[in-house]
Short mmCIF file of C-alpha atoms in Angstrom, two decimals:
data_model
loop_
_atom_site.label_atom_id
_atom_site.label_comp_id
_atom_site.label_asym_id
_atom_site.label_seq_id
_atom_site.Cartn_x
_atom_site.Cartn_y
_atom_site.Cartn_z
CA MET A 1 63.93 8.10 -34.02
CA LYS A 2 65.93 8.17 -37.20
CA GLN A 3 64.78 10.89 -39.61
CA VAL A 4 63.65 9.55 -42.97
CA LYS A 5 62.91 11.26 -46.23
CA ILE A 6 59.34 10.38 -47.12
CA SER A 7 58.24 9.97 -50.72
CA GLU A 8 56.12 12.74 -52.26
CA ALA A 9 53.18 10.37 -52.63
CA VAL A 10 53.13 9.76 -48.87
CA VAL A 11 53.51 13.46 -48.05
CA ARG A 12 50.50 14.17 -50.27
CA ARG A 13 48.40 11.59 -48.47
CA LEU A 14 49.11 12.97 -44.99
CA PRO A 15 46.85 16.04 -45.35
CA ILE A 16 44.10 13.72 -46.56
CA TYR A 17 44.50 11.47 -43.53
CA LEU A 18 44.45 14.56 -41.35
CA HIS A 19 41.26 15.75 -43.00
CA VAL A 20 39.41 12.48 -42.38
CA LEU A 21 40.74 12.19 -38.84
CA ASN A 22 39.50 15.70 -38.05
CA GLU A 23 36.07 14.70 -39.36
CA LEU A 24 36.14 11.63 -37.11
CA LEU A 25 37.16 13.76 -34.13
CA ARG A 26 34.22 16.08 -34.76
CA SER A 27 31.94 13.02 -34.76
CA GLU A 28 33.52 12.06 -31.40
CA VAL A 29 35.04 8.86 -32.80
CA GLN A 30 37.99 7.92 -30.57
CA THR A 31 39.70 5.06 -32.41
CA VAL A 32 39.81 4.06 -36.05
CA SER A 33 41.18 1.02 -37.86
CA SER A 34 43.21 1.13 -41.07
CA GLN A 35 40.27 -0.77 -42.64
CA ASP A 36 37.86 2.06 -41.75
CA LEU A 37 40.30 4.69 -43.02
CA GLY A 38 40.83 2.69 -46.19
CA GLN A 39 37.10 2.43 -46.76
CA LYS A 40 36.62 6.17 -46.30
CA LEU A 41 39.51 7.05 -48.59
CA ASP A 42 39.38 4.28 -51.17
CA LEU A 43 42.89 3.30 -50.18
CA ASN A 44 44.35 -0.08 -49.36
CA PRO A 45 44.50 -0.50 -45.53
CA ALA A 46 47.99 -2.02 -45.88
CA GLN A 47 49.09 1.15 -47.69
CA ILE A 48 47.73 3.28 -44.86
CA ARG A 49 49.51 1.21 -42.22
CA LYS A 50 52.73 1.45 -44.22
CA ASP A 51 52.38 5.23 -44.62
CA LEU A 52 51.76 5.82 -40.93
CA ALA A 53 54.44 3.40 -39.79
CA TYR A 54 57.12 5.75 -41.19
CA PHE A 55 56.43 8.06 -38.30
CA GLY A 56 56.52 5.51 -35.52
CA GLU A 57 54.19 2.90 -34.10
CA PHE A 58 50.86 4.66 -33.66
CA GLY A 59 48.38 1.84 -34.10
CA ARG A 60 47.49 -1.02 -31.77
CA LYS A 61 46.51 -4.43 -33.13
CA GLY A 62 42.80 -5.15 -32.79
CA ILE A 63 42.05 -1.62 -31.56
CA GLY A 64 43.34 0.66 -34.27
CA TYR A 65 44.62 4.20 -34.10
CA ASP A 66 43.80 6.70 -31.41
CA VAL A 67 42.27 9.52 -33.46
CA SER A 68 43.46 12.44 -31.31
CA TYR A 69 46.94 11.06 -30.96
CA LEU A 70 47.25 10.41 -34.70
CA ILE A 71 46.03 13.94 -35.49
CA GLU A 72 48.62 15.36 -33.12
CA LYS A 73 51.39 13.28 -34.72
CA ILE A 74 50.45 14.19 -38.30
CA ARG A 75 50.12 17.86 -37.35
CA HIS A 76 53.60 17.65 -35.90
CA ILE A 77 55.00 15.94 -39.01
CA LEU A 78 53.40 18.57 -41.25
CA LYS A 79 54.66 21.27 -38.84
CA LEU A 80 51.15 22.53 -38.25
CA ASP A 81 52.04 22.91 -34.58
CA GLN A 82 54.04 26.04 -35.38
CA PRO A 83 53.00 29.24 -37.20
CA LEU A 84 53.65 29.43 -40.92
CA ASN A 85 52.74 32.63 -42.71
CA VAL A 86 51.76 32.68 -46.36
CA GLY A 87 51.50 35.60 -48.80
CA LEU A 88 49.28 35.60 -51.90
CA ILE A 89 49.94 37.57 -55.07
CA GLY A 90 47.01 38.13 -57.40
CA ALA A 91 43.70 39.37 -55.95
CA GLY A 92 41.45 37.98 -58.69
CA ASN A 93 38.75 35.33 -58.40
CA LEU A 94 41.19 32.56 -57.61
CA GLY A 95 43.00 34.70 -55.02
CA HIS A 96 39.67 35.41 -53.33
CA ALA A 97 38.75 31.73 -53.37
CA LEU A 98 42.06 30.77 -51.75
CA CYS A 99 41.74 33.43 -49.07
CA ASN A 100 38.36 31.96 -48.21
CA TYR A 101 40.13 28.65 -47.58
CA ASN A 102 41.92 30.31 -44.70
CA THR A 103 39.12 29.33 -42.36
CA TYR A 104 39.47 25.75 -43.52
CA ILE A 105 43.23 25.63 -43.19
CA LYS A 106 42.95 27.19 -39.72
CA ASP A 107 45.77 25.75 -37.67
CA ASN A 108 48.89 27.85 -37.80
CA MET A 109 49.25 28.07 -41.56
CA LYS A 110 47.60 31.26 -42.75
CA ILE A 111 47.45 33.65 -45.65
CA VAL A 112 48.44 36.86 -43.87
CA ALA A 113 48.92 39.28 -46.78
CA VAL A 114 47.59 39.79 -50.31
CA PHE A 115 49.35 41.73 -53.09
CA ASP A 116 48.41 42.92 -56.55
CA ALA A 117 50.02 45.08 -59.22
CA HIS A 118 46.82 46.67 -60.50
CA PRO A 119 45.56 49.98 -59.09
CA SER A 120 41.94 48.77 -59.28
CA LYS A 121 42.74 45.99 -56.81
CA ILE A 122 45.11 47.77 -54.42
CA GLY A 123 43.36 48.95 -51.26
CA THR A 124 40.35 46.64 -51.71
CA ARG A 125 39.55 44.19 -48.90
CA ILE A 126 39.64 40.40 -48.89
CA ASN A 127 38.24 39.15 -45.61
CA SER A 128 40.25 41.01 -43.00
CA MET A 129 43.15 41.88 -45.35
CA THR A 130 43.75 44.99 -47.45
CA VAL A 131 45.31 44.27 -50.86
CA GLN A 132 48.80 45.78 -50.91
CA PRO A 133 50.81 47.01 -53.88
CA ILE A 134 53.33 44.45 -55.12
CA GLU A 135 56.07 46.98 -54.28
CA ASN A 136 55.42 46.25 -50.59
CA LEU A 137 56.25 42.57 -51.06
CA LYS A 138 59.78 42.44 -49.66
CA ARG A 139 59.01 44.67 -46.70
CA THR A 140 55.89 42.74 -45.74
CA VAL A 141 57.59 39.35 -46.21
CA ASP A 142 60.27 40.53 -43.75
CA GLU A 143 57.82 42.06 -41.27
CA LEU A 144 55.40 39.13 -41.16
CA GLN A 145 58.05 36.43 -41.67
CA ILE A 146 56.21 35.08 -44.70
CA ARG A 147 57.79 31.80 -45.83
CA ILE A 148 55.48 30.69 -48.66
CA GLY A 149 54.16 32.70 -51.61
CA ILE A 150 51.09 31.70 -53.62
CA ILE A 151 50.95 32.95 -57.21
CA THR A 152 47.46 33.56 -58.66
CA VAL A 153 48.31 36.12 -61.37
CA PRO A 154 47.87 35.59 -65.12
CA ALA A 155 50.46 33.37 -66.82
CA ALA A 156 52.26 36.27 -68.49
CA GLU A 157 53.04 37.92 -65.13
CA ALA A 158 53.85 34.78 -63.17
CA GLN A 159 57.61 34.57 -63.77
CA ASN A 160 58.09 38.18 -62.72
CA VAL A 161 56.14 37.55 -59.52
CA ALA A 162 58.15 34.38 -58.84
CA ASP A 163 61.40 36.36 -59.20
CA ARG A 164 60.09 38.98 -56.79
CA LEU A 165 59.11 36.31 -54.28
CA VAL A 166 62.57 34.76 -54.43
CA GLN A 167 64.18 38.19 -53.97
CA ALA A 168 61.85 38.85 -51.05
CA GLY A 169 63.20 35.72 -49.39
CA VAL A 170 60.37 33.19 -49.36
CA GLU A 171 61.34 29.53 -49.11
CA GLY A 172 58.50 27.99 -51.10
CA ILE A 173 56.15 28.95 -53.92
CA LEU A 174 52.81 27.44 -54.85
CA ASN A 175 52.06 28.43 -58.44
CA PHE A 176 48.51 28.41 -59.80
CA ALA A 177 49.34 30.23 -63.04
CA PRO A 178 49.35 28.05 -66.16
CA ALA A 179 53.03 28.73 -66.78
CA ILE A 180 56.24 26.82 -66.20
CA LEU A 181 58.34 28.92 -63.82
CA LYS A 182 62.03 28.75 -63.02
CA VAL A 183 63.33 29.73 -59.61
CA GLN A 184 66.90 30.20 -58.48
CA GLY A 185 68.55 28.71 -55.44
CA ASP A 186 66.90 26.63 -52.76
CA VAL A 187 63.36 27.86 -53.22
CA ARG A 188 60.97 24.97 -53.68
CA ILE A 189 58.18 25.41 -56.20
CA HIS A 190 55.00 23.33 -56.50
CA HIS A 191 52.62 23.69 -59.43
CA ALA A 192 48.88 23.49 -58.92
CA ASP A 193 47.46 23.63 -62.40
CA PHE A 194 43.76 22.96 -62.87
CA THR A 195 44.17 21.84 -66.41
CA THR A 196 46.60 19.10 -65.44
CA GLU A 197 43.92 17.58 -63.22
CA LEU A 198 41.24 18.03 -65.81
CA LEU A 199 43.26 16.59 -68.67
CA SER A 200 44.44 13.61 -66.67
CA LEU A 201 40.86 12.91 -65.59
CA ALA A 202 39.78 13.01 -69.24
CA TYR A 203 42.51 10.53 -70.11
CA TYR A 204 40.91 7.96 -67.80
CA LEU A 205 37.40 8.49 -69.14
CA GLU A 206 38.46 7.67 -72.61
CA ASN A 207 40.62 4.71 -71.65
CA GLY A 208 37.78 2.23 -71.53
CA ALA A 209 38.01 -1.07 -69.72
CA ASP A 210 37.57 -2.88 -73.03
CA ARG A 211 41.10 -2.05 -74.06
CA ASN A 212 43.81 -4.65 -74.15
CA GLU A 213 45.67 -3.16 -71.24
CA GLU A 214 49.13 -3.80 -69.97
CA THR A 215 50.49 -1.85 -67.03
CA VAL A 216 53.78 -0.05 -67.42
CA ASP A 217 55.37 2.42 -65.04
CA MET B 1 50.35 -0.57 -81.51
CA LYS B 2 49.53 -2.45 -78.35
CA GLN B 3 47.51 -0.38 -75.88
CA VAL B 4 49.20 0.08 -72.52
CA LYS B 5 47.91 1.39 -69.23
CA ILE B 6 50.10 4.34 -68.34
CA SER B 7 50.93 5.15 -64.73
CA GLU B 8 49.21 8.16 -63.15
CA ALA B 9 52.52 9.97 -62.78
CA VAL B 10 53.08 9.81 -66.55
CA VAL B 11 49.52 10.89 -67.32
CA ARG B 12 50.02 13.92 -65.08
CA ARG B 13 53.21 14.90 -66.91
CA LEU B 14 51.64 14.79 -70.38
CA PRO B 15 49.64 18.04 -69.99
CA ILE B 16 52.85 19.70 -68.77
CA TYR B 17 54.78 18.50 -71.82
CA LEU B 18 51.94 19.73 -73.99
CA HIS B 19 52.05 23.13 -72.32
CA VAL B 20 55.78 23.60 -72.94
CA LEU B 21 55.52 22.27 -76.49
CA ASN B 22 52.75 24.77 -77.26
CA GLU B 23 54.98 27.55 -75.93
CA LEU B 24 57.80 26.33 -78.21
CA LEU B 25 55.42 26.23 -81.17
CA ARG B 26 54.38 29.82 -80.53
CA SER B 27 58.08 30.75 -80.52
CA GLU B 28 58.38 28.95 -83.87
CA VAL B 29 60.76 26.32 -82.52
CA GLN B 30 60.50 23.25 -84.75
CA THR B 31 62.51 20.58 -82.95
CA VAL B 32 63.39 20.07 -79.30
CA SER B 33 65.69 17.63 -77.52
CA SER B 34 64.82 15.77 -74.33
CA GLN B 35 67.69 17.77 -72.74
CA ASP B 36 66.00 21.07 -73.61
CA LEU B 37 62.65 19.81 -72.35
CA GLY B 38 64.31 18.53 -69.18
CA GLN B 39 65.97 21.87 -68.58
CA LYS B 40 62.69 23.74 -69.02
CA LEU B 41 60.78 21.40 -66.74
CA ASP B 42 63.41 20.43 -64.17
CA LEU B 43 62.97 16.83 -65.19
CA ASN B 44 65.54 14.19 -66.03
CA PRO B 45 65.84 13.90 -69.87
CA ALA B 46 65.93 10.11 -69.53
CA GLN B 47 62.58 10.30 -67.71
CA ILE B 48 61.12 12.38 -70.54
CA ARG B 49 62.37 9.96 -73.19
CA LYS B 50 60.92 7.06 -71.20
CA ASP B 51 57.55 8.82 -70.80
CA LEU B 52 57.24 9.64 -74.47
CA ALA B 53 58.44 6.25 -75.63
CA TYR B 54 55.25 4.67 -74.25
CA PHE B 55 53.38 6.21 -77.14
CA GLY B 56 55.68 5.21 -79.93
CA GLU B 57 58.97 6.36 -81.37
CA PHE B 58 58.63 10.11 -81.74
CA GLY B 59 62.21 11.31 -81.31
CA ARG B 60 65.17 11.04 -83.64
CA LYS B 61 68.71 10.68 -82.28
CA GLY B 62 70.78 13.85 -82.59
CA ILE B 63 67.80 15.87 -83.83
CA GLY B 64 65.19 15.49 -81.12
CA TYR B 65 61.44 15.68 -81.29
CA ASP B 66 59.41 17.42 -83.97
CA VAL B 67 57.39 19.89 -81.90
CA SER B 68 54.22 19.92 -84.04
CA TYR B 69 54.18 16.16 -84.41
CA LEU B 70 54.67 15.61 -80.68
CA ILE B 71 51.87 18.07 -79.87
CA GLU B 72 49.56 16.23 -82.23
CA LYS B 73 50.45 12.88 -80.65
CA ILE B 74 49.98 14.06 -77.05
CA ARG B 75 46.71 15.77 -77.98
CA HIS B 76 45.56 12.48 -79.44
CA ILE B 77 46.62 10.52 -76.36
CA LEU B 78 44.81 12.99 -74.09
CA LYS B 79 41.82 12.86 -76.48
CA LEU B 80 41.99 16.61 -77.07
CA ASP B 81 41.30 15.95 -80.73
CA GLN B 82 37.65 15.27 -79.92
CA PRO B 83 35.09 17.44 -78.09
CA LEU B 84 34.69 16.90 -74.35
CA ASN B 85 32.07 18.94 -72.54
CA VAL B 86 32.42 19.85 -68.88
CA GLY B 87 29.83 21.19 -66.43
CA LEU B 88 30.68 23.21 -63.33
CA ILE B 89 28.62 23.34 -60.14
CA GLY B 90 29.24 26.27 -57.80
CA ALA B 91 29.34 29.77 -59.23
CA GLY B 92 31.51 31.32 -56.52
CA ASN B 93 34.99 32.81 -56.81
CA LEU B 94 36.61 29.49 -57.62
CA GLY B 95 33.94 28.65 -60.19
CA HIS B 96 34.55 32.00 -61.87
CA ALA B 97 38.31 31.45 -61.86
CA LEU B 98 37.93 28.04 -63.49
CA CYS B 99 35.57 29.37 -66.16
CA ASN B 100 38.22 31.93 -67.01
CA TYR B 101 40.60 29.04 -67.66
CA ASN B 102 38.37 28.03 -70.53
CA THR B 103 40.34 30.26 -72.86
CA TYR B 104 43.52 28.59 -71.72
CA ILE B 105 42.22 25.07 -72.09
CA LYS B 106 40.89 25.94 -75.53
CA ASP B 107 41.08 22.77 -77.59
CA ASN B 108 37.94 20.71 -77.45
CA MET B 109 37.61 20.44 -73.71
CA LYS B 110 35.31 23.17 -72.49
CA ILE B 111 33.16 24.20 -69.58
CA VAL B 112 29.81 24.53 -71.34
CA ALA B 113 27.40 24.98 -68.43
CA VAL B 114 27.45 26.38 -64.88
CA PHE B 115 24.99 25.50 -62.11
CA ASP B 116 24.29 26.79 -58.64
CA ALA B 117 21.68 26.12 -55.94
CA HIS B 118 21.44 29.66 -54.63
CA PRO B 119 18.84 32.10 -56.01
CA SER B 120 21.36 34.98 -55.82
CA LYS B 121 23.61 33.19 -58.33
CA ILE B 122 21.04 31.71 -60.70
CA GLY B 123 20.62 33.80 -63.84
CA THR B 124 23.91 35.69 -63.41
CA ARG B 125 26.45 35.51 -66.23
CA ILE B 126 29.94 33.99 -66.27
CA ASN B 127 31.61 34.79 -69.55
CA SER B 128 29.08 33.68 -72.15
CA MET B 129 27.20 31.32 -69.82
CA THR B 130 24.11 31.93 -67.69
CA VAL B 131 24.18 30.21 -64.29
CA GLN B 132 21.45 27.56 -64.24
CA PRO B 133 19.56 26.15 -61.26
CA ILE B 134 20.96 22.83 -60.06
CA GLU B 135 17.57 21.29 -60.89
CA ASN B 136 18.49 21.63 -64.59
CA LEU B 137 21.56 19.44 -64.14
CA LYS B 138 20.35 16.14 -65.57
CA ARG B 139 18.54 17.74 -68.51
CA THR B 140 21.53 19.87 -69.47
CA VAL B 141 24.01 17.01 -69.03
CA ASP B 142 21.91 15.02 -71.49
CA GLU B 143 21.40 17.87 -73.95
CA LEU B 144 25.04 19.00 -74.07
CA GLN B 145 26.52 15.52 -73.59
CA ILE B 146 28.50 16.66 -70.56
CA ARG B 147 30.92 13.94 -69.47
CA ILE B 148 32.83 15.63 -66.63
CA GLY B 149 31.50 17.60 -63.66
CA ILE B 150 33.61 20.05 -61.64
CA ILE B 151 32.53 20.63 -58.04
CA THR B 152 33.30 24.06 -56.58
CA VAL B 153 30.64 24.25 -53.88
CA PRO B 154 31.30 24.43 -50.11
CA ALA B 155 32.38 21.19 -48.44
CA ALA B 156 29.02 20.61 -46.75
CA GLU B 157 27.18 20.56 -50.10
CA ALA B 158 29.74 18.60 -52.09
CA GLN B 159 28.51 15.04 -51.50
CA ASN B 160 24.98 16.00 -52.52
CA VAL B 161 26.30 17.58 -55.72
CA ALA B 162 28.46 14.52 -56.44
CA ASP B 163 25.40 12.27 -56.06
CA ARG B 164 23.44 14.50 -58.45
CA LEU B 165 26.28 14.40 -60.99
CA VAL B 166 26.40 10.61 -60.86
CA GLN B 167 22.61 10.44 -61.30
CA ALA B 168 22.87 12.84 -64.21
CA GLY B 169 25.25 10.42 -65.90
CA VAL B 170 28.67 12.08 -65.93
CA GLU B 171 31.68 9.77 -66.21
CA GLY B 172 34.20 11.80 -64.22
CA ILE B 173 34.22 14.32 -61.38
CA LEU B 174 36.90 16.83 -60.45
CA ASN B 175 36.27 17.87 -56.84
CA PHE B 176 37.66 21.13 -55.48
CA ALA B 177 35.69 21.05 -52.23
CA PRO B 178 37.71 20.18 -49.14
CA ALA B 179 35.68 17.03 -48.52
CA ILE B 180 36.21 13.33 -49.13
CA LEU B 181 33.45 12.21 -51.49
CA LYS B 182 32.20 8.75 -52.30
CA VAL B 183 30.78 7.95 -55.72
CA GLN B 184 28.98 4.84 -56.85
CA GLY B 185 29.69 2.77 -59.91
CA ASP B 186 32.24 3.50 -62.60
CA VAL B 187 32.47 7.26 -62.13
CA ARG B 188 36.06 8.36 -61.66
CA ILE B 189 36.72 11.08 -59.13
CA HIS B 190 39.85 13.23 -58.83
CA HIS B 191 40.44 15.54 -55.89
CA ALA B 192 42.07 18.92 -56.39
CA ASP B 193 42.50 20.26 -52.90
CA PHE B 194 44.53 23.43 -52.40
CA THR B 195 45.42 22.59 -48.87
CA THR B 196 47.02 19.30 -49.86
CA GLU B 197 49.44 21.20 -52.09
CA LEU B 198 50.06 23.85 -49.49
CA LEU B 199 50.63 21.41 -46.64
CA SER B 200 52.92 19.20 -48.67
CA LEU B 201 54.93 22.25 -49.74
CA ALA B 202 55.25 23.26 -46.08
CA TYR B 203 56.52 19.80 -45.23
CA TYR B 204 59.48 20.30 -47.55
CA LEU B 205 60.34 23.74 -46.21
CA GLU B 206 60.71 22.43 -42.74
CA ASN B 207 62.61 19.32 -43.72
CA GLY B 208 66.02 20.97 -43.80
CA ALA B 209 68.95 19.47 -45.70
CA ASP B 210 70.81 19.08 -42.42
CA ARG B 211 68.68 16.14 -41.43
CA ASN B 212 70.02 12.64 -41.38
CA GLU B 213 67.95 11.51 -44.30
CA GLU B 214 67.19 8.10 -45.62
CA THR B 215 64.83 7.60 -48.52
CA VAL B 216 61.91 5.27 -48.12
CA ASP B 217 58.99 4.77 -50.44
#
């Protein structure tokens, strides 16, 4: 199969497909049509078929997709069939909340270490992990082969933490701090900012249907 | 000016522009070029000019954008120049973290009430708010004219909370629970799922540059 570069929009939908498929599996559903998936996800069935067709021919006309097989394929595409260790910096409320997601993420992707710069946090426990001083970052990243760093520190400290993560050798950063960060080299950074979601939701509330609308892109 | 429907991608970039512009304002920068903005945000300057041009002619050739004026315009577009009250359901770690963002969001959009179903949470304080029983939801939504609800409860409780929010009369829901929710009627729902970000970031790490890539959309 020829490797293709998939658009970001499709990559973002794959975890959502996986989530619904896992729910179906738990309900012992064995096959699912693109119509059913579309109904569950408020997505156009044609869009779903197009998304999944990038990865090969999984569906069968009139029968639909084999749930287990599709889960296996998406897990493979998202590389969930191999271990991927994640480190988290910032043991505040958000850091705790994300560590609690570990049980949800299950699979092979796991937060395996938590760091903080503040003496009051260092040595405390989050689930089965002990919060480490930020000075341990590089050593622990090496030891545990951590490839992704999650930043949950205040905005003012976020760039410093990002620099440390890059120096420590991570390949990707997920930033929750409300700050625009710059990273050097090949490190990929994704921003997960609550306020972006909240503000864009508000935009739609106010844009009433009574407006004279014209779609632009 | 003719009203246009702006694509979701543009709407999501506006809060990010606003964030950088506010930083520039604090540094007493008065004008900024699309090149400077592009450099700060790792975005193509032509993309930025195109985004901002939807809302009118703000920039001047060779000078750039007036920072204060652009802030005012984006705030107006995002309706931040009028109050918008938000309620949050789920007073756990994530709920706390989001309430702490209130100071960041400042402006007129504010979390004004927090609810929980569990007796151990009800009556506790988060910043200046007292956690209310979920049974108060409709009354408080009416009293405080809450238009957006944020869901930070466990996945298993999320659909029930979404139904209650719709019944209470909110217009938009931001869901942080790892569950696919269905809402009736005109209520708009946005999903903010950590794992989606994390899994899509992982996808890019593994997709090495040595692949034979072909872009599809």
